[in-house]
Short mmCIF file of C-alpha atoms in Angstrom, two decimals:
data_model
loop_
_atom_site.label_atom_id
_atom_site.label_comp_id
_atom_site.label_asym_id
_atom_site.label_seq_id
_atom_site.Cartn_x
_atom_site.Cartn_y
_atom_site.Cartn_z
CA MET A 4 17.60 -31.81 -58.90
CA ARG A 5 20.47 -29.55 -59.24
CA ASN A 6 21.47 -30.91 -63.09
CA TYR A 7 17.28 -31.26 -63.97
CA VAL A 8 17.40 -27.17 -62.98
CA ARG A 9 20.12 -26.29 -64.70
CA ASN A 10 19.06 -28.21 -67.89
CA VAL A 11 15.63 -27.13 -67.81
CA LEU A 12 16.61 -23.56 -67.65
CA ALA A 13 19.60 -24.62 -70.63
CA GLN A 14 17.00 -25.85 -73.04
CA ASN A 15 14.78 -23.21 -72.45
CA ASN A 16 17.52 -20.37 -73.03
CA SER A 17 17.09 -18.82 -69.51
CA ARG A 18 19.49 -17.85 -66.72
CA GLY A 19 19.48 -17.12 -63.45
CA SER A 20 19.39 -18.21 -59.68
CA THR A 21 16.83 -20.15 -58.18
CA VAL A 22 15.72 -21.96 -54.92
CA ILE A 23 13.69 -25.53 -55.11
CA ILE A 24 11.55 -25.94 -51.65
CA LYS A 25 10.34 -29.86 -51.80
CA ASN A 26 9.92 -31.36 -48.30
CA GLY A 27 10.58 -28.00 -46.38
CA LYS A 28 14.17 -28.10 -47.64
CA PRO A 29 15.40 -25.43 -49.25
CA GLN A 30 18.17 -25.94 -51.53
CA GLN A 31 19.85 -23.41 -53.90
CA ILE A 32 20.81 -24.08 -57.90
CA SER A 33 21.82 -21.44 -60.24
CA TYR A 34 22.97 -21.25 -64.11
CA GLY A 35 24.50 -18.81 -66.17
CA TRP A 36 26.25 -15.00 -65.92
CA ALA A 37 24.99 -12.32 -63.32
CA TRP A 38 26.85 -10.17 -65.46
CA TYR A 39 28.16 -11.56 -68.46
CA GLY A 40 30.74 -8.77 -69.25
CA LYS A 41 32.39 -9.20 -65.52
CA ARG A 42 31.97 -13.30 -65.43
CA ILE A 43 29.98 -12.96 -61.90
CA GLY A 44 27.70 -16.14 -62.09
CA ASN A 45 23.69 -15.93 -60.81
CA GLY A 46 24.33 -17.54 -57.15
CA ASN A 47 27.72 -15.74 -56.84
CA ASP A 48 27.45 -14.53 -53.03
CA SER A 49 28.09 -11.13 -54.54
CA VAL A 50 25.19 -10.83 -56.18
CA VAL A 51 21.67 -9.27 -54.97
CA TYR A 52 18.33 -9.52 -57.27
CA PRO A 53 16.13 -7.08 -57.83
CA THR A 54 12.66 -8.50 -56.31
CA ALA A 55 9.94 -6.06 -58.42
CA SER A 56 6.66 -7.18 -57.38
CA LEU A 57 7.58 -10.00 -55.38
CA GLN A 58 8.45 -6.64 -52.61
CA LYS A 59 4.24 -5.92 -52.21
CA VAL A 60 3.81 -8.44 -49.78
CA VAL A 61 6.53 -7.49 -47.60
CA THR A 62 5.00 -4.01 -47.94
CA ALA A 63 1.25 -4.89 -47.24
CA ALA A 64 2.92 -7.17 -43.96
CA MET A 65 3.94 -4.34 -42.34
CA VAL A 66 1.21 -2.72 -42.90
CA VAL A 67 -0.83 -5.07 -40.77
CA GLN A 68 2.10 -5.49 -38.44
CA LEU A 69 0.89 -1.42 -37.60
CA MET A 70 -2.31 -2.42 -37.58
CA ASN A 71 -1.75 -4.67 -34.88
CA GLU A 72 0.40 -2.36 -32.82
CA LYS A 73 -2.33 0.55 -33.07
CA TRP A 74 -5.43 -1.93 -32.18
CA HIS A 75 -5.27 -0.84 -28.65
CA THR A 76 -4.72 3.09 -29.09
CA SER A 77 -5.59 6.41 -30.65
CA GLU A 78 -4.75 5.59 -33.73
CA ARG A 79 -6.90 2.46 -34.30
CA PHE A 80 -6.82 1.37 -38.49
CA SER A 81 -8.39 -1.08 -40.18
CA GLN A 82 -8.46 -2.58 -44.11
CA ASN A 83 -12.17 -0.47 -43.99
CA THR A 84 -9.89 2.97 -42.96
CA LYS A 85 -10.68 5.94 -45.50
CA ILE A 86 -7.05 6.83 -47.43
CA SER A 87 -8.48 10.34 -46.61
CA ARG A 88 -6.93 9.94 -42.87
CA TRP A 89 -2.88 10.19 -44.97
CA TYR A 90 -3.79 11.42 -47.92
CA PRO A 91 -6.70 14.24 -47.99
CA GLU A 92 -5.36 15.63 -50.70
CA LEU A 93 -5.59 13.30 -52.83
CA LYS A 94 -8.65 12.55 -55.34
CA ASN A 95 -11.22 10.56 -54.51
CA ALA A 96 -9.73 9.20 -50.95
CA ASN A 97 -12.78 9.71 -49.10
CA ASN A 98 -13.71 6.33 -51.45
CA ILE A 99 -10.71 4.44 -51.14
CA THR A 100 -9.87 2.10 -48.35
CA LEU A 101 -6.70 1.32 -47.40
CA GLY A 102 -8.19 -2.76 -48.20
CA GLN A 103 -8.17 -0.91 -51.80
CA LEU A 104 -5.15 0.25 -51.98
CA ILE A 105 -3.71 -3.02 -51.15
CA ASN A 106 -5.21 -5.12 -53.64
CA HIS A 107 -4.87 -2.35 -56.50
CA THR A 108 -8.83 -2.31 -55.95
CA SER A 109 -8.49 1.57 -55.51
CA GLY A 110 -9.49 2.62 -58.93
CA ILE A 111 -6.06 4.28 -58.87
CA ASN A 112 -4.27 4.49 -62.61
CA ALA A 113 -1.60 6.59 -62.37
CA VAL A 114 1.06 5.64 -65.88
CA ASN A 115 4.78 5.69 -66.43
CA THR A 116 5.47 4.60 -62.57
CA GLU A 117 8.17 2.25 -64.20
CA ALA A 118 9.54 4.96 -66.69
CA ASP A 119 13.11 5.94 -65.94
CA ARG A 120 12.55 9.40 -64.76
CA GLY A 121 16.22 10.11 -64.48
CA ILE A 122 15.58 11.40 -60.73
CA ASN A 123 17.06 10.15 -57.94
CA TYR A 124 13.66 10.19 -55.45
CA SER A 125 13.62 10.32 -51.77
CA GLU A 126 10.84 8.85 -50.22
CA ASP A 127 8.85 11.56 -49.50
CA ASP A 128 8.95 12.93 -53.21
CA ALA A 129 8.53 9.65 -54.46
CA VAL A 130 5.34 9.21 -52.74
CA LYS A 131 4.74 13.06 -54.35
CA TRP A 132 4.95 12.00 -57.44
CA ALA A 133 2.48 9.07 -57.17
CA ILE A 134 -0.05 11.86 -55.77
CA ASP A 135 0.44 14.66 -58.47
CA ASN A 136 0.24 11.65 -60.91
CA ALA A 137 -2.58 10.04 -59.10
CA ASN A 138 -4.65 13.68 -59.13
CA ALA A 139 -3.83 14.10 -62.83
CA ILE A 140 -5.88 10.85 -64.63
CA ASN A 141 -9.31 10.00 -63.46
CA PRO A 142 -9.83 7.45 -61.18
CA SER A 143 -11.86 4.30 -62.05
CA THR A 144 -14.64 3.03 -59.51
CA PRO A 145 -13.25 2.06 -56.66
CA GLY A 146 -13.42 -1.57 -56.39
CA THR A 147 -12.42 -2.21 -59.77
CA TYR A 148 -8.92 -4.19 -59.85
CA PHE A 149 -6.49 -2.17 -61.86
CA TYR A 150 -2.70 -3.21 -61.54
CA ASN A 151 -0.71 0.11 -60.58
CA ASN A 152 2.78 0.85 -58.33
CA THR A 153 0.92 3.95 -56.86
CA ASN A 154 -1.00 2.01 -54.45
CA TYR A 155 1.88 0.74 -52.84
CA ILE A 156 4.23 3.51 -53.17
CA LEU A 157 1.44 5.46 -51.13
CA LEU A 158 1.13 2.50 -49.20
CA ALA A 159 4.78 3.04 -48.60
CA GLY A 160 3.96 6.60 -46.89
CA ILE A 161 1.29 5.48 -45.30
CA ILE A 162 3.97 2.93 -43.36
CA LYS A 163 5.88 6.07 -42.80
CA LYS A 164 2.72 8.52 -41.76
CA ILE A 165 1.36 5.78 -39.16
CA SER A 166 5.11 5.02 -37.97
CA GLY A 167 6.79 8.14 -37.57
CA GLN A 168 10.21 6.43 -39.02
CA SER A 169 10.98 5.97 -42.98
CA TYR A 170 10.08 2.93 -44.90
CA GLU A 171 13.68 2.39 -45.00
CA THR A 172 13.83 2.10 -41.31
CA ASN A 173 10.75 0.09 -40.48
CA PHE A 174 11.72 -2.58 -43.94
CA ASN A 175 15.24 -2.75 -42.14
CA ASN A 176 14.19 -3.20 -38.48
CA ARG A 177 10.89 -5.08 -39.58
CA ILE A 178 12.32 -7.48 -41.92
CA VAL A 179 16.11 -7.50 -42.31
CA ASN A 180 16.85 -7.25 -38.81
CA LYS A 181 13.69 -9.90 -37.68
CA LEU A 182 15.06 -12.58 -40.21
CA GLY A 183 18.47 -11.51 -39.90
CA LEU A 184 18.75 -11.56 -43.34
CA ALA A 185 21.81 -11.00 -44.81
CA ASN A 186 21.45 -10.51 -48.51
CA THR A 187 18.05 -8.17 -48.18
CA TYR A 188 18.45 -4.63 -49.03
CA LEU A 189 16.79 -1.79 -50.49
CA TYR A 190 18.71 -0.82 -53.52
CA GLN A 191 19.90 2.69 -51.89
CA ASN A 192 21.36 0.29 -48.96
CA ILE A 193 23.21 -2.06 -51.27
CA PRO A 194 26.84 -2.22 -50.16
CA SER A 195 29.65 -1.95 -52.43
CA TRP A 196 30.39 -5.23 -51.82
CA LYS A 197 27.64 -6.84 -53.24
CA THR A 198 26.57 -6.00 -56.92
CA ASP A 199 23.07 -6.23 -58.66
CA PRO A 200 22.87 -8.05 -61.95
CA ILE A 201 22.38 -7.27 -65.81
CA SER A 202 19.48 -8.48 -67.41
CA TYR A 203 19.75 -10.18 -70.88
CA THR A 204 17.06 -11.48 -73.33
CA TRP A 205 18.41 -14.99 -75.12
CA ASN A 206 18.21 -13.66 -79.14
CA ILE A 207 19.53 -16.08 -81.57
CA LYS A 208 22.40 -16.51 -79.00
CA ASN A 209 23.14 -15.68 -75.21
CA TYR A 210 23.06 -12.22 -72.99
CA GLN A 211 21.84 -9.99 -75.76
CA ASP A 212 20.74 -6.64 -75.04
CA PRO A 213 21.90 -5.60 -71.72
CA GLU A 214 19.79 -3.44 -69.50
CA TYR A 215 19.83 -3.42 -65.92
CA ILE A 216 17.74 -1.12 -62.96
CA THR A 217 19.71 2.41 -62.59
CA LYS A 218 19.56 4.03 -59.01
CA THR A 219 16.87 6.88 -60.21
CA GLN A 220 14.24 3.88 -62.06
CA ALA A 221 14.55 2.01 -58.11
CA SER A 222 13.81 5.47 -56.60
CA GLN A 223 10.75 5.88 -58.09
CA LEU A 224 9.12 2.54 -56.81
CA VAL A 225 9.53 3.15 -52.83
CA GLY A 226 7.52 0.43 -51.32
CA ALA A 227 6.04 -1.48 -54.97
CA ALA A 228 9.65 -2.57 -56.47
CA ASN A 229 12.80 -1.13 -54.84
CA MET A 230 14.13 -4.22 -52.87
CA PHE A 231 16.88 -6.47 -53.86
CA THR A 232 17.74 -10.47 -52.18
CA THR A 233 18.82 -13.83 -53.32
CA PRO A 234 16.07 -16.69 -53.90
CA MET A 235 17.10 -17.78 -50.60
CA ASP A 236 16.66 -14.85 -48.59
CA TYR A 237 13.61 -14.44 -49.56
CA TYR A 238 12.30 -18.07 -49.10
CA LYS A 239 13.29 -17.03 -45.56
CA ILE A 240 10.65 -13.82 -45.80
CA GLN A 241 7.83 -16.00 -47.24
CA VAL A 242 8.67 -18.43 -44.56
CA GLY A 243 8.77 -15.98 -41.89
CA LEU A 244 4.92 -14.35 -43.08
CA SER A 245 3.24 -17.08 -41.36
CA ASN A 246 5.60 -18.43 -38.61
CA GLY A 247 5.31 -15.21 -36.38
CA ALA A 248 9.00 -13.88 -37.20
CA ILE A 249 6.99 -11.17 -39.73
CA LEU A 250 2.76 -12.29 -39.76
CA ASN A 251 1.57 -14.97 -37.47
CA LYS A 252 -0.90 -17.54 -39.12
CA SER A 253 -3.81 -15.61 -38.93
CA ASP A 254 -2.70 -12.32 -39.77
CA PHE A 255 -1.45 -13.92 -43.19
CA HIS A 256 -4.86 -15.11 -43.72
CA TYR A 257 -6.78 -11.75 -42.63
CA LEU A 258 -3.71 -10.18 -45.32
CA THR A 259 -4.63 -12.82 -48.14
CA HIS A 260 -8.23 -12.27 -47.62
CA LEU A 261 -8.96 -8.63 -47.35
CA LYS A 262 -12.38 -7.93 -48.02
CA SER A 263 -11.64 -5.49 -50.94
CA ARG A 264 -10.05 -8.59 -53.23
CA ALA A 265 -11.42 -8.61 -56.48
CA ASN A 266 -9.88 -11.62 -57.70
CA ASN A 267 -7.62 -14.00 -55.63
CA TYR A 268 -4.94 -11.71 -55.76
CA SER A 269 -4.63 -9.87 -52.37
CA GLY A 270 -1.81 -8.71 -49.98
CA GLY A 271 0.34 -9.25 -52.84
CA ILE A 272 0.57 -12.06 -54.08
CA TYR A 273 -2.05 -15.15 -55.19
CA LEU A 274 -3.84 -17.43 -53.89
CA ASP A 275 -4.66 -20.79 -55.65
CA ASN A 276 -6.44 -24.50 -55.37
CA ASN A 277 -8.51 -23.46 -52.64
CA ASP A 278 -5.83 -21.52 -50.86
CA THR A 279 -3.03 -24.10 -50.88
CA ILE A 280 -0.58 -22.87 -53.55
CA LYS A 281 0.49 -18.70 -53.30
CA SER A 282 2.21 -17.16 -56.25
CA ALA A 283 3.84 -13.93 -57.42
CA TYR A 284 5.07 -12.19 -60.96
CA GLY A 285 7.57 -9.53 -61.15
CA ASN A 286 9.61 -7.57 -63.40
CA LEU A 287 10.52 -4.11 -64.65
CA GLY A 288 9.53 -2.07 -67.58
CA ARG A 289 12.50 -1.78 -70.03
CA THR A 290 14.40 -4.62 -68.05
CA HIS A 291 14.64 -8.33 -68.52
CA PHE A 292 14.11 -10.11 -65.24
CA GLY A 293 10.91 -12.09 -64.60
CA ILE A 294 11.22 -13.09 -61.12
CA TRP A 295 8.21 -15.51 -60.03
CA PHE A 296 7.20 -17.60 -56.59
CA GLN A 297 5.41 -20.46 -56.42
CA MET A 298 4.91 -22.56 -53.40
CA THR A 299 2.90 -24.53 -51.52
CA THR A 300 1.29 -22.06 -48.70
CA ASP A 301 2.42 -24.15 -45.99
CA ASN A 302 6.08 -23.42 -47.19
CA ARG A 303 6.68 -27.09 -47.84
CA ASN A 304 7.26 -27.49 -51.56
CA GLY A 305 7.56 -24.84 -54.79
CA LEU A 306 9.98 -22.92 -56.55
CA ILE A 307 11.43 -19.05 -55.79
CA MET A 308 13.21 -18.31 -59.96
CA PHE A 309 14.62 -15.11 -60.07
CA LEU A 310 15.85 -14.93 -63.90
CA ASN A 311 18.13 -12.39 -65.03
CA GLN A 312 17.93 -13.85 -69.19
CA THR A 313 14.58 -14.46 -70.34
CA ALA A 314 13.34 -15.94 -73.14
CA GLY A 315 9.31 -15.10 -73.87
CA ASP A 316 7.06 -13.35 -72.03
CA GLU A 317 5.27 -14.19 -68.78
CA ASN A 318 3.52 -16.76 -69.69
CA ALA A 319 6.46 -18.09 -71.42
CA GLN A 320 8.89 -17.96 -67.89
CA LYS A 321 6.31 -19.11 -65.73
CA GLN A 322 6.55 -22.80 -68.00
CA VAL A 323 10.02 -22.69 -67.12
CA GLY A 324 8.89 -22.46 -63.80
CA TYR A 325 6.29 -25.00 -63.73
CA GLN A 326 8.11 -27.26 -65.17
CA ILE A 327 10.75 -27.66 -62.40
CA LEU A 328 7.69 -27.32 -59.82
CA ASN A 329 6.50 -30.90 -61.67
CA HIS A 330 9.55 -32.53 -61.02
CA ILE A 331 9.67 -31.71 -57.49
CA LYS A 332 6.31 -32.51 -56.39
CA PRO A 333 3.51 -33.48 -59.09
CA TYR A 334 -0.03 -32.95 -58.75
CA THR A 335 0.50 -30.12 -57.22
CA PHE A 336 1.44 -26.70 -58.49
CA ILE A 337 -0.17 -24.46 -61.22
CA ALA A 338 0.70 -23.18 -64.69
CA GLY A 339 0.31 -19.76 -64.64
#
């Protein structure tokens, strides 16, 4: 398996770190340099990767945790609760449900969420920017699917409003500490002995056009794309979403079948093949990362692929992963 995966990455001019899950057993296989200039290899113990939009299911899961905790109290809320409860100043909030935020069917269509604004935002300031920019544009009708990071930045703010603690505190207590994750951080908490990787493109030769995620860009995307981890820690998160550590199977089903979904996306991930396959893809504007996972929903087989050198677009990157998935378990996975 190790030689096969590394050969597939090499043949497709791709570099990164993966976790292969076969029959319930995860194995890390990495290839190439995470930081070419310093010769730090992918898979090195010091490297933590951006998860981009693969963080969204974590944020959504924390909302469900809080929903359960508040269910028998006066603060009870559900997927149908209008977000005007938390954001009375937000345009159209009386018509937008919490579930619609989670599923990108809120109609919110703020622009330039990933363009680095050169400001190191606090959580509160990132949320304020999201509100101001959502208010600056006439929203689409709620119920329309429009993928936008603003939805999840607002969810991070809701987590703070409900819990009385920052998104950071909730993330560390509910995810990192709960699962005992040793390599998972929000950007601002990456310790000095760790590093995030540089992203590259393949252009005639390897390691071209280096770009990395700045602290200012990461600070803009609280709850949406400011989590850094390893593919093995992310595997543990995926398992934790249905084994009771983060959510149980009933909670996971609730999260991935919200009434507000307009397609096969719900709660931060896509479900396919009669709910037997789960997946999500992420990258960040201006960078060249290709972050993708596809697993069976029982967590027995699949691939978590964190690429820091990519060749081609999202579909090309998924085809690289699909080739590996077919080697893990043929006739099980989907190409996109």
